[in-house]
Structures are given as C-alpha cells and as structure tokens.
CSV table of C-alpha atoms and ligand atoms in Angstrom, one decimal:
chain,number,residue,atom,x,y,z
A,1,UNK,CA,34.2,17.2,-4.2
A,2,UNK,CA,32.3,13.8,-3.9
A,3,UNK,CA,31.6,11.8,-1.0
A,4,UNK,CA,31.9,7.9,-1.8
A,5,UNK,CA,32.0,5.2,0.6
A,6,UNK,CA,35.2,3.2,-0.3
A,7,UNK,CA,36.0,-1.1,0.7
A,8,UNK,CA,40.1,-0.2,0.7
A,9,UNK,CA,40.3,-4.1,1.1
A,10,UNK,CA,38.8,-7.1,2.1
A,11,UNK,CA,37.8,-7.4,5.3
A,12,UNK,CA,38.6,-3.6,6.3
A,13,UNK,CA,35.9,-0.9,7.2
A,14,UNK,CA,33.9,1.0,4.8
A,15,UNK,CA,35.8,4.2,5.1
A,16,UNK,CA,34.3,7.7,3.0
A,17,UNK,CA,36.7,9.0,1.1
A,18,UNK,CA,36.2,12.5,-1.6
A,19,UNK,CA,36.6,12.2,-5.1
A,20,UNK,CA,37.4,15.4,-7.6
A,21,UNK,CA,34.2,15.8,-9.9
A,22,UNK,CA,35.0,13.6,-13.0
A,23,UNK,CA,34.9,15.6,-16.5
A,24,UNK,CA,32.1,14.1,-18.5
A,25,UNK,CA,32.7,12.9,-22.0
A,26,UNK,CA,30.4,13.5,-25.3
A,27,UNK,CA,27.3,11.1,-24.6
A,28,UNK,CA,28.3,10.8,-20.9
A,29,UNK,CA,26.2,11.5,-17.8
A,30,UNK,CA,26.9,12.5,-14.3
A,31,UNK,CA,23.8,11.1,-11.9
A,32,UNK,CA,23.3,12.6,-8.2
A,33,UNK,CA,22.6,9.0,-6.2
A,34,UNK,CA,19.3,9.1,-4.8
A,35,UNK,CA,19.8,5.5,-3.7
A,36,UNK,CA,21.8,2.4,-4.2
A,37,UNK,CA,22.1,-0.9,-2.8
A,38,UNK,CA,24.0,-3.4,-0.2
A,39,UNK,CA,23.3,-6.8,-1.7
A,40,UNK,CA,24.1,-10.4,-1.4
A,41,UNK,CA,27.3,-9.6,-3.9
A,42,UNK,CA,28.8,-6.4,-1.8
A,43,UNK,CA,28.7,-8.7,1.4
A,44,UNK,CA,30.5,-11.2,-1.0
A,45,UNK,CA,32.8,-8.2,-2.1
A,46,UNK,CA,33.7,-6.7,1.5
A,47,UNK,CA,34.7,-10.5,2.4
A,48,UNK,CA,37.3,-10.7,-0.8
A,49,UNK,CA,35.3,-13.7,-2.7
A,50,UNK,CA,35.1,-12.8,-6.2
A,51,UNK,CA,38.0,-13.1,-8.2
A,52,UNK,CA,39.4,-9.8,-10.0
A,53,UNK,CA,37.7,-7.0,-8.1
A,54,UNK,CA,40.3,-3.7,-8.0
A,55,UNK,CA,39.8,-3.0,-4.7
A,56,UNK,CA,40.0,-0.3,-3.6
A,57,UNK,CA,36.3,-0.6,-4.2
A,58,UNK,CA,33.0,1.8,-4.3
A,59,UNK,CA,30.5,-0.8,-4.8
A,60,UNK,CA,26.7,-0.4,-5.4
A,61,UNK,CA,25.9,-1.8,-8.7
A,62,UNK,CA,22.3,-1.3,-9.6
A,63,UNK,CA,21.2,2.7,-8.1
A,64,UNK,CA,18.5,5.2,-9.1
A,65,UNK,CA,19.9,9.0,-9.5
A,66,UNK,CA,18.6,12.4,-10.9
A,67,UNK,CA,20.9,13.2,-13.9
A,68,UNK,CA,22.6,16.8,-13.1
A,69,UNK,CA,25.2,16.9,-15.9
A,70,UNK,CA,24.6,15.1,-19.5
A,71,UNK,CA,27.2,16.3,-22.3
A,72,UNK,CA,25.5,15.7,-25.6
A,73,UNK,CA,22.6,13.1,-26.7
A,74,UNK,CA,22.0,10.5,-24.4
A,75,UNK,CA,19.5,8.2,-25.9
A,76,UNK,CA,17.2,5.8,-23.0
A,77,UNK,CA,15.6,2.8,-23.0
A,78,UNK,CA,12.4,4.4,-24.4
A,79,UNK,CA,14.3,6.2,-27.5
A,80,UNK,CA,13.3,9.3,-25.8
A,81,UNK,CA,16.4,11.8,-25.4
A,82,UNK,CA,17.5,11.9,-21.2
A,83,UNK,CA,17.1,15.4,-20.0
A,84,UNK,CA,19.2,17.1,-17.3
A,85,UNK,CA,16.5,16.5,-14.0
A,86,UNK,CA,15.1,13.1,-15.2
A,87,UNK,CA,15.3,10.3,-12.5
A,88,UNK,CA,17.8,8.1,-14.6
A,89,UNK,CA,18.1,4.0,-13.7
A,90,UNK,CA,21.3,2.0,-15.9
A,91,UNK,CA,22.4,-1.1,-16.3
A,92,UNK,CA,25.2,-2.2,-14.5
A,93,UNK,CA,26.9,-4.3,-17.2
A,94,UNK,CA,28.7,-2.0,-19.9
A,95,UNK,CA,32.0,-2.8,-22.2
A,96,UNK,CA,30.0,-6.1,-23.6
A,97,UNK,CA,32.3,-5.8,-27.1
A,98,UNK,CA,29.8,-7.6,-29.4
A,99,UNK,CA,32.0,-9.2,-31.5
A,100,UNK,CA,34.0,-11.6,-29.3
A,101,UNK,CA,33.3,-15.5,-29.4
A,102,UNK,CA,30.6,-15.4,-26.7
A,103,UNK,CA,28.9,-12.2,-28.1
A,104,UNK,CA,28.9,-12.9,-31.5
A,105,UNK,CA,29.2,-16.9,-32.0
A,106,UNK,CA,27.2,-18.5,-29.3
A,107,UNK,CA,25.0,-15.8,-28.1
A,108,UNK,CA,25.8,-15.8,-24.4
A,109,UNK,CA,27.5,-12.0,-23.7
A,110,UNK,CA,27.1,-12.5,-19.9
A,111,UNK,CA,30.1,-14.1,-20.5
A,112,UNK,CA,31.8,-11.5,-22.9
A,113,UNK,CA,35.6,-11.2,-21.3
A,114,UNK,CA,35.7,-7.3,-22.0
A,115,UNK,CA,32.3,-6.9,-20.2
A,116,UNK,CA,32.9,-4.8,-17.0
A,117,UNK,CA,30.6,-3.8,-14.0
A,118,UNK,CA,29.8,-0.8,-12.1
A,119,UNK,CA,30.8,-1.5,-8.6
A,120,UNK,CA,32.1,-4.8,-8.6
A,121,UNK,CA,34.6,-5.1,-11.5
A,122,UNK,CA,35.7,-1.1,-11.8
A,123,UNK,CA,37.6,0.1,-9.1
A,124,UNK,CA,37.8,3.3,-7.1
A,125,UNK,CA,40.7,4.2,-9.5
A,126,UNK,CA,38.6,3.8,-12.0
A,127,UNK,CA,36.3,6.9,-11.5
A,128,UNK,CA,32.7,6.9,-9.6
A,129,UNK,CA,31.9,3.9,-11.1
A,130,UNK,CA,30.0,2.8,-7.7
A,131,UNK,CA,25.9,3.7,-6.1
A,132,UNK,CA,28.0,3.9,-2.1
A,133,UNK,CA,28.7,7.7,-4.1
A,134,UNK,CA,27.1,10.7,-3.9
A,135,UNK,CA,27.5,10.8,-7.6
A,136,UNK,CA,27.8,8.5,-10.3
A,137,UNK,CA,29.7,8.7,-13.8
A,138,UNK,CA,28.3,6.9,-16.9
A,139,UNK,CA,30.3,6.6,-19.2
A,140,UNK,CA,29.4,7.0,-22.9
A,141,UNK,CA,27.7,3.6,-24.0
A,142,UNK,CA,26.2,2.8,-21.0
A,143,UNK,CA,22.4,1.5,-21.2
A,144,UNK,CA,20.4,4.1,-19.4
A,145,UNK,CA,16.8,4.8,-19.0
A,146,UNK,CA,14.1,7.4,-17.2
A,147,UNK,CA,12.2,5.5,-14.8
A,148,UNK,CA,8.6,6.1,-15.5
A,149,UNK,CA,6.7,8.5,-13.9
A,150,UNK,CA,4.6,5.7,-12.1
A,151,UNK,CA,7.6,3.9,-10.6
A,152,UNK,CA,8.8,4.8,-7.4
A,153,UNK,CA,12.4,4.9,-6.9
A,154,UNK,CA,11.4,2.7,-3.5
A,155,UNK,CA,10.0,0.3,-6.3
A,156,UNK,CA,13.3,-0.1,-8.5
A,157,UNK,CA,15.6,-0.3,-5.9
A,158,UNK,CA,13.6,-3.1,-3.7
A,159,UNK,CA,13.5,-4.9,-6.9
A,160,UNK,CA,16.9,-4.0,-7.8
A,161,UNK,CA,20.1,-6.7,-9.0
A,162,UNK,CA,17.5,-9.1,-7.6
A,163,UNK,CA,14.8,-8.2,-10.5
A,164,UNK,CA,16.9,-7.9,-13.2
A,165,UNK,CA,18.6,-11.0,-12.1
A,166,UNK,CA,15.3,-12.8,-11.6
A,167,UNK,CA,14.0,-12.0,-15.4
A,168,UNK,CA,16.9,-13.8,-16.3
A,169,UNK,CA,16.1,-17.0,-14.3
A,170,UNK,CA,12.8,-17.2,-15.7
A,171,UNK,CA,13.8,-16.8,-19.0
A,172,UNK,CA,16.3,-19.4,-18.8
A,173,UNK,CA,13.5,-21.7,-16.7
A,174,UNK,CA,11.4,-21.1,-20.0
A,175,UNK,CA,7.9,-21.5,-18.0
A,176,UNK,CA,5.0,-22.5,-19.6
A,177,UNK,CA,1.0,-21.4,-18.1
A,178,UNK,CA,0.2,-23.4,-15.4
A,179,UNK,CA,3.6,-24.7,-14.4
A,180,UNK,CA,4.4,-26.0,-10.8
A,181,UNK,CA,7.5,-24.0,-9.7
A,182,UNK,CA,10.0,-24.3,-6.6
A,183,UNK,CA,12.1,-21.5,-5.9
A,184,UNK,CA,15.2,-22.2,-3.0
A,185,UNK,CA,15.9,-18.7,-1.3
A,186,UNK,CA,14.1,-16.1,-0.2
A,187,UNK,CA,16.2,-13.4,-0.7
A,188,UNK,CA,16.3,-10.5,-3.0
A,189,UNK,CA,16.4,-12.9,-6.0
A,190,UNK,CA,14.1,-15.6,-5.2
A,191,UNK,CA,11.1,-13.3,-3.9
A,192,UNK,CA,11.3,-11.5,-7.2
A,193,UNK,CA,11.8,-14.6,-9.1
A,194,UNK,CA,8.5,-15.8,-6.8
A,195,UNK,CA,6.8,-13.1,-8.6
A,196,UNK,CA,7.7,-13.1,-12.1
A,197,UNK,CA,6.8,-16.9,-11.7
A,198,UNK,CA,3.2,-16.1,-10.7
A,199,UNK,CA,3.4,-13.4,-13.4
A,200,UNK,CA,4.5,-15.6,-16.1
A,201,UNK,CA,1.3,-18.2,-15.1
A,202,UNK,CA,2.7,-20.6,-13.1
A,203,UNK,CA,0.1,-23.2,-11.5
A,204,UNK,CA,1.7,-23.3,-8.4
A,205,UNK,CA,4.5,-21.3,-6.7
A,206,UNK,CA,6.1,-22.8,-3.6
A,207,UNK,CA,9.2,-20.8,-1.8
A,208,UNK,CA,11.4,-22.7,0.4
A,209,UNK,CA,13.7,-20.1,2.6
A,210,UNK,CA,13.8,-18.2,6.1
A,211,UNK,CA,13.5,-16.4,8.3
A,212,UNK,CA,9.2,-16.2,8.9
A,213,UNK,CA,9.5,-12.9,7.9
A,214,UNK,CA,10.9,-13.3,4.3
A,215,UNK,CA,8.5,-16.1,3.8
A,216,UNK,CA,5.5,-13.9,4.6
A,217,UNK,CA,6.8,-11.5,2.0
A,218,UNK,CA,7.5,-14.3,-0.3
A,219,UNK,CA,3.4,-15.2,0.0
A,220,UNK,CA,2.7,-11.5,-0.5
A,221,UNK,CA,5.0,-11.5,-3.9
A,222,UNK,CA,3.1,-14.6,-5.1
A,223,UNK,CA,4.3,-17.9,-3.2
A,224,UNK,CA,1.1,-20.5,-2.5
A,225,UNK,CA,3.2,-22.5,0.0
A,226,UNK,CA,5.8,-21.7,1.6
A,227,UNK,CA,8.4,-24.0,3.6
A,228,UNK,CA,11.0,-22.7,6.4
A,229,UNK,CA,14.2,-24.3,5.5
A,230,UNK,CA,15.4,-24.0,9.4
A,231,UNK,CA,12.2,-25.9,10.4
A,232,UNK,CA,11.5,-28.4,8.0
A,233,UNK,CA,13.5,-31.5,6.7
A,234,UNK,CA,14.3,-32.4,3.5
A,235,UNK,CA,12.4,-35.5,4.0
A,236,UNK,CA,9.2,-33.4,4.9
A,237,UNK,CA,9.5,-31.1,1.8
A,238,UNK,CA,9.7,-34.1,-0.8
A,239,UNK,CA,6.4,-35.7,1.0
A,240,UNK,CA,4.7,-32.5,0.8
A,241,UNK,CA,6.1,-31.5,-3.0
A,242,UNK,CA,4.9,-34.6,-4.4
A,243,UNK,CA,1.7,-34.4,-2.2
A,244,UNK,CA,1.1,-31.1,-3.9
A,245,UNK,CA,1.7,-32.1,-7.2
A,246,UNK,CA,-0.1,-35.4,-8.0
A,247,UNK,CA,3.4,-37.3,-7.1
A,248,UNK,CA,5.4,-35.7,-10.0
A,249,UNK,CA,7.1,-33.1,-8.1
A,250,UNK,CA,7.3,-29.5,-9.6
A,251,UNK,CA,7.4,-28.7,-13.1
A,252,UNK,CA,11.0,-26.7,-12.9
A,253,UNK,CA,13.1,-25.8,-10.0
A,254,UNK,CA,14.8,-22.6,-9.8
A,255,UNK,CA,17.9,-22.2,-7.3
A,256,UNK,CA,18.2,-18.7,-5.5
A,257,UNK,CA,20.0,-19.6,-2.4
A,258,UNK,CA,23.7,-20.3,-2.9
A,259,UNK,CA,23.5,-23.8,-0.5
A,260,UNK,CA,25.1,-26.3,-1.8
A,261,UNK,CA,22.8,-28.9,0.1
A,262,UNK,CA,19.5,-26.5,-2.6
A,263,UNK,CA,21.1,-28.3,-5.2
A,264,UNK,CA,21.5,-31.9,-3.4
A,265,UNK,CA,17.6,-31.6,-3.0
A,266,UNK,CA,16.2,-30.0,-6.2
A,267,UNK,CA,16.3,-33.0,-8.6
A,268,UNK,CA,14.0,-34.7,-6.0
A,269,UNK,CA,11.6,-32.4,-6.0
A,270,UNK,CA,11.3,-31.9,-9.5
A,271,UNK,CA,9.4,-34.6,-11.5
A,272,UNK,CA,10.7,-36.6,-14.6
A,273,UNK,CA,11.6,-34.5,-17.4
A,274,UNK,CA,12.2,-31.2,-15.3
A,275,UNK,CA,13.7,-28.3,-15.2
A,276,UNK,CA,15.6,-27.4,-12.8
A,277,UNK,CA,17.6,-23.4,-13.3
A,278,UNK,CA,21.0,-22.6,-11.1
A,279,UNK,CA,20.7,-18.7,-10.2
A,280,UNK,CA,22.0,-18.5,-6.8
A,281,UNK,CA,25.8,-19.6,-6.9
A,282,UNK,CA,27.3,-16.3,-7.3
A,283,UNK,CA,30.5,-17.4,-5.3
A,284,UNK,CA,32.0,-21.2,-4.9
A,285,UNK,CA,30.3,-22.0,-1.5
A,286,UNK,CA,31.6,-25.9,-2.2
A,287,UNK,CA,30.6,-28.9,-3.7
A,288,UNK,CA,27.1,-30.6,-4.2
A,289,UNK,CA,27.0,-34.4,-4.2
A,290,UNK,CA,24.5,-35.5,-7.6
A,291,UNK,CA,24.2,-39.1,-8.0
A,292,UNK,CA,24.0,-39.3,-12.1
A,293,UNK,CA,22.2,-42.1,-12.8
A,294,UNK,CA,19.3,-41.4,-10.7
A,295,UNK,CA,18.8,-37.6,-10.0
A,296,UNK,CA,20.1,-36.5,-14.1
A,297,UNK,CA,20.4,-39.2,-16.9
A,298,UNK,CA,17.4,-42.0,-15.9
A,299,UNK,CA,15.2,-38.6,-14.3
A,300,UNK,CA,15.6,-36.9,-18.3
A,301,UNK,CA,16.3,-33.8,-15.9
A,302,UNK,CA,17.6,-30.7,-17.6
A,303,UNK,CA,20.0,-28.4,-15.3
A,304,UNK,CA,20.5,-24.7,-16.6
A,305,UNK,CA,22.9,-22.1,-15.5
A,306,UNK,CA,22.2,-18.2,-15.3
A,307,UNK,CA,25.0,-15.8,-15.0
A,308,UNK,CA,24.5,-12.3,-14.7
A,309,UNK,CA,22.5,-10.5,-17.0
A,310,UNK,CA,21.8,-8.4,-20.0
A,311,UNK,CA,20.5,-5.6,-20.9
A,312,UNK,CA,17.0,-6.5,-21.9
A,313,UNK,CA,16.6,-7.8,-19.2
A,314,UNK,CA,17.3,-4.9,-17.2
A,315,UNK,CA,15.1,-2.9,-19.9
A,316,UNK,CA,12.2,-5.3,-19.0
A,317,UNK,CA,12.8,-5.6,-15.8
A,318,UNK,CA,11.3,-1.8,-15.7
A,319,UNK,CA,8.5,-2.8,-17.9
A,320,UNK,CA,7.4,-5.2,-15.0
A,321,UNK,CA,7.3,-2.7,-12.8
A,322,UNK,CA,5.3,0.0,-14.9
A,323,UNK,CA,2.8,-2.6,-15.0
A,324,UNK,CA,3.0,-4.7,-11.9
A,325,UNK,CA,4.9,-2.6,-9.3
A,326,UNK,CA,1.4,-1.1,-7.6
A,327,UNK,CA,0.3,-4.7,-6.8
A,328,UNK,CA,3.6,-6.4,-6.1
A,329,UNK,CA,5.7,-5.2,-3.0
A,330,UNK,CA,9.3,-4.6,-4.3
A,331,UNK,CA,9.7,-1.8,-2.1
A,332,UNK,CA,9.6,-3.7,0.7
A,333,UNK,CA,12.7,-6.0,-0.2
A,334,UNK,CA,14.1,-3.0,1.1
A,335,UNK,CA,12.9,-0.7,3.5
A,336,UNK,CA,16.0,-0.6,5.4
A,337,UNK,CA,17.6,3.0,4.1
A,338,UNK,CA,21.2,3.9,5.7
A,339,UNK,CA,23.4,6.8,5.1
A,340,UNK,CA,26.8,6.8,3.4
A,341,UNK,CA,28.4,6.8,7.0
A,342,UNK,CA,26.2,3.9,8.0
A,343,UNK,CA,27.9,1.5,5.7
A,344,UNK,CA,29.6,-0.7,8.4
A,345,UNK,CA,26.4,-1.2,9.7
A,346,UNK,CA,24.9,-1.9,6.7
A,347,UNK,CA,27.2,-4.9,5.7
A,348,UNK,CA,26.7,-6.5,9.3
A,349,UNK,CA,22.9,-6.1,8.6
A,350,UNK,CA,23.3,-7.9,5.1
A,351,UNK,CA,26.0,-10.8,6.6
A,352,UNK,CA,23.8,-11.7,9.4
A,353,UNK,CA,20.9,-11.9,7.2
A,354,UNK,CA,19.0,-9.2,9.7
A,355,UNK,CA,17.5,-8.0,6.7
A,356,UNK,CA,16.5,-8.9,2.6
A,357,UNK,CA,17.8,-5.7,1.3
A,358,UNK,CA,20.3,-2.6,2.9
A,359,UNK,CA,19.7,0.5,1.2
A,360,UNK,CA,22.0,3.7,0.6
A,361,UNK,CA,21.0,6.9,0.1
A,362,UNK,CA,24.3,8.9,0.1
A,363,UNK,CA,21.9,12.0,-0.1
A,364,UNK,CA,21.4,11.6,3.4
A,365,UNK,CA,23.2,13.2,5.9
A,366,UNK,CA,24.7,11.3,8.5
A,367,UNK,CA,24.3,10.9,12.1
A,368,UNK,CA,28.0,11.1,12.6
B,1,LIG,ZN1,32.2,-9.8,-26.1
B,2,LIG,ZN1,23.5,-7.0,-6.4
C-alpha cells in the first residue's frame, strides 16, 4: 500500500490515508517521492479557493522522485530513454489537447479547457496524482525528465512551481539587457523571478516584499535594492523608484504578490511606455482601483497576464539550473523539510507566512 496525505475538504485536517498500488499503463511511470512541495496554491487549496478542485485532494504539484516502475519507452526532456533508478522531475500540466481553440488558434494552451494538473485539478479518486504521496503515477503523456546529475534535488524543489512559474513571467515581461525591473513579492515566485531578471541582464533589479528575511534572500538571488513593504510607504517607494532611475521609473514591473493594493502602485513606478506583467493573482483576492486615463491610456502602459505554464518552460526551467543553480540559492527557498504526518503543520507554516517554502518528503518517517 501507499501512504498519501489527503485535504478530504476545505478547511479539514490533512489526514494520511493508503492507496492500492496503481497498475501502470504502456509509457507510464510509477515515481517513489523523494520530495514535493507546500506552496502558495496548496494553502489556497486547503482554504477551498480555487474553483473545480475534486477534493478529496492529494496535492503537491511540482515533486522530484526516483522512478521504480516504468512500463515501456518513456522518452525525457533530453530525448534520452528514462531508466528504472533515474531521479525523474515532470511537469505538472498534462491533458493540454492541442487542437482546441486556445491550443491550436491563438497559441495560449495555459488556457486549453482539457488541460488538467497534478495535485490541484485531479483528485484523490483520480489515482496518485499528488507529491503529499509516497508515490506518484504518471500517466502516459506526461512531460518527464532526469534531472541532471549536477542538480540537486534540494535545488529543483526550492525553485520549484515558483521557477517554472517565474520563466514564464519573464517571458511574458519580454526584458531587454540593461532593463530596470520591479518585482512585488518575495515569495517563491518573485525571488526566482528576481533571479531570472538578473540572469536575463536586467540593469537594475529592485524587490519590494517582507519579512527581512526574504528580502536578504531576495539580495542573494540578484535584487540591488530591496524595499520592506510593512516598513515603507508607497509614497517613499515612488521617491526612491524614480530617484533610482533618472525619474522614469522602472523599465517593466512584474507582480508576484497577489495584493490588490501591488497593482494600485505598479503603473507609478513604472515609466512611460512600460511594462508592467501580472503573475501573482492566482485567486480573486478583490478589486484594484486603476485610474485609466492617467496610470494606462496617457502613460502608453502595457499590462500583461501570465497564467500557469507550459512545458518549455518547465523544460528550461531545468536548463537554468544546470547552469546557474551552484551560484543562485534555490535551495534555500526551502529548507523547511516535514514528513507526510507533519502536513498540518506545514499549511500553518505556509498561511502565516513563517516560511517561503514547506517541503515534504513522504520518505521520511514520522515523529508520530
Ligand atoms: Zn487544448
Ligand atoms: Zn505551487
């Protein structure tokens, strides 16, 4: 049997619950978790606010497992075969069709109707379709890879939804060398998107989040300035925005927070002609109040939306840290490791904000 730790319903404990050892289809692949995740979206999940999640629920969407049953050719990322013992990383997203409106016509399959994910949209019922598992099924079709030999699995999981969500971001902020960017949040997603920034050449990185402790990890991942959002004003971060950047304000604006008040305060900060990328509004957390004339039409500001991701940009997301991960500190996003009995405690971690990143590792033996 497998262990899985189980949301039965909003709002009600993480309880573990054993699931009979799935049969594994031709191209399919069982993975023995080494370690999931406890992000933003699972807090988000266990309080019942995204819509048409089949609870009950074993979340943990993006995890890192050794595969210990693969039926047939599985192909990875690399075009190298998978082999029974490789440490296997997949992306979450799988069922995009292809050949619907938004796949085929306008090129957008993050918004593909059919597209399901692991942990969030496929329930318990479903299989072990979840990382809070001491196993996990994919089925045939999903994008898998081997994560190279120089990644560590502390690596991939720091970086995590947040990474692959980030490479998304800055795609969509379409950055150019020696660009002033703001990123709004420190969290998982906006340190990483602080360091893909710096990556991509930016002139100037400045992170606006809390507590101290994120923001010193947001100067170690590539931030220049740094503002704490409980100890500044508004007021103070426009003075010292445009004092940084000749009066202008930033190049492009990138919004990792899920405030409504980020987005009340971005068009300020970013000058004429801007770019200014929404990343962080997962769930409706309310309006924002945008005065037309001057923060959007007379600015020229363009506003972008990013909504999940895809799979190249899970693919790439590896890429960057093959190259990058040594320098970079993704593993410390989340250095907080519980076992699969520790969930409860996780999630009250992860709502109170205690920590960037809870980790699972259902490997682990509980203290009971
Ligand atoms: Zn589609
Ligand atoms: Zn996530």
């Amino acid at each position: 049997m497998v262990h899985a730790a189980v949301i039965p319903a909003p709002r009600q404990p993480v309880e573990i619950r054993e699931f009979p050892e799935p049969d594994i289809a031709p191209g399919g692949m069982l993975l023995a978790t080494e370690y999931s995740e406890v992000c933003g979206t699972d807090v988000h999940l266990w309080h019942g606010r995204l819509s048409g999640v089949p609870y009950p629920l074993i979340p943990g969407h993006v995890s890192i497992g050794v595969a210990s049953k693969i039926r047939g050719e599985v192909i990875g990322g690399d075009g190298q075969r998978l082999k029974e013992g490789d440490r296997v990383v997949f992306f979450d997203v799988h069922r995009t069709c292809g050949r619907c409106y938004a796949c085929a016509v306008t090129g957008t399959p993050t918004k593909c109707p059919s597209r399901r994910v692991y942990g969030i949209t496929d329930g318990a019922a479903d299989g072990l379709f979840g990382g809070w598992s001491e196993a996990i099924y994919l089925e045939p079709g999903v994008v898998a890879a081997r994560l190279p030999d120089g990644v560590r699995s502390e690596d991939y999981i720091g970086g995590g939804c947040g990474l692959i969500t980030a490479v998304h971001a800055i795609d969509r902020a379409a950055l150019r060398l020696t660009d002033s960017v703001l990123v709004q949040g420190t969290g998982a997603v906006g340190l990483s998107i602080v360091a893909l920034a710096r990556l991509s050449g930016a002139g100037l990185v400045v992170a606006v989040g809390a507590p101290g402790n994120r923001l010193e990890l947001a100067r170690r991942m590539g931030a220049d300035v740094v503002f704490d959002v409980t100890t500044t004003t508004a007021e103070e971060r426009l003075a010292r925005v445009r004092a940084l950047t000749g009066g202008r304000g930033v190049d492009v604006a990138i919004e990792a927070s899920g405030a409504p008040a980020a987005v009340e305060e971005a068009p300020g900060l970013v000058r004429d002609g801007g770019r200014y990328v929404i990343a962080g509004h997962y769930t409706d957390a309310g309006p924002s109040t945008i005065n037309a004339h001057h923060q959007i039409n007379r600015k020229h500001l363009e506003i972008r939306g990013c909504w999940g991701s895809e799979a190249g940009h899970f693919l790439r997301a590896i890429q960057v840290l093959d190259r990058h991960a040594v320098a970079v500190p993704w593993r410390e996003i989340g250095a907080h490791v519980y076992a699969l009995d520790e969930l409860n405690q996780a999630l009250a971690d992860a709502e109170a904000f205690r920590i960037p990143k809870a980790l699972v590792a259902p490997g682990r033996r509980a203290r009971g």
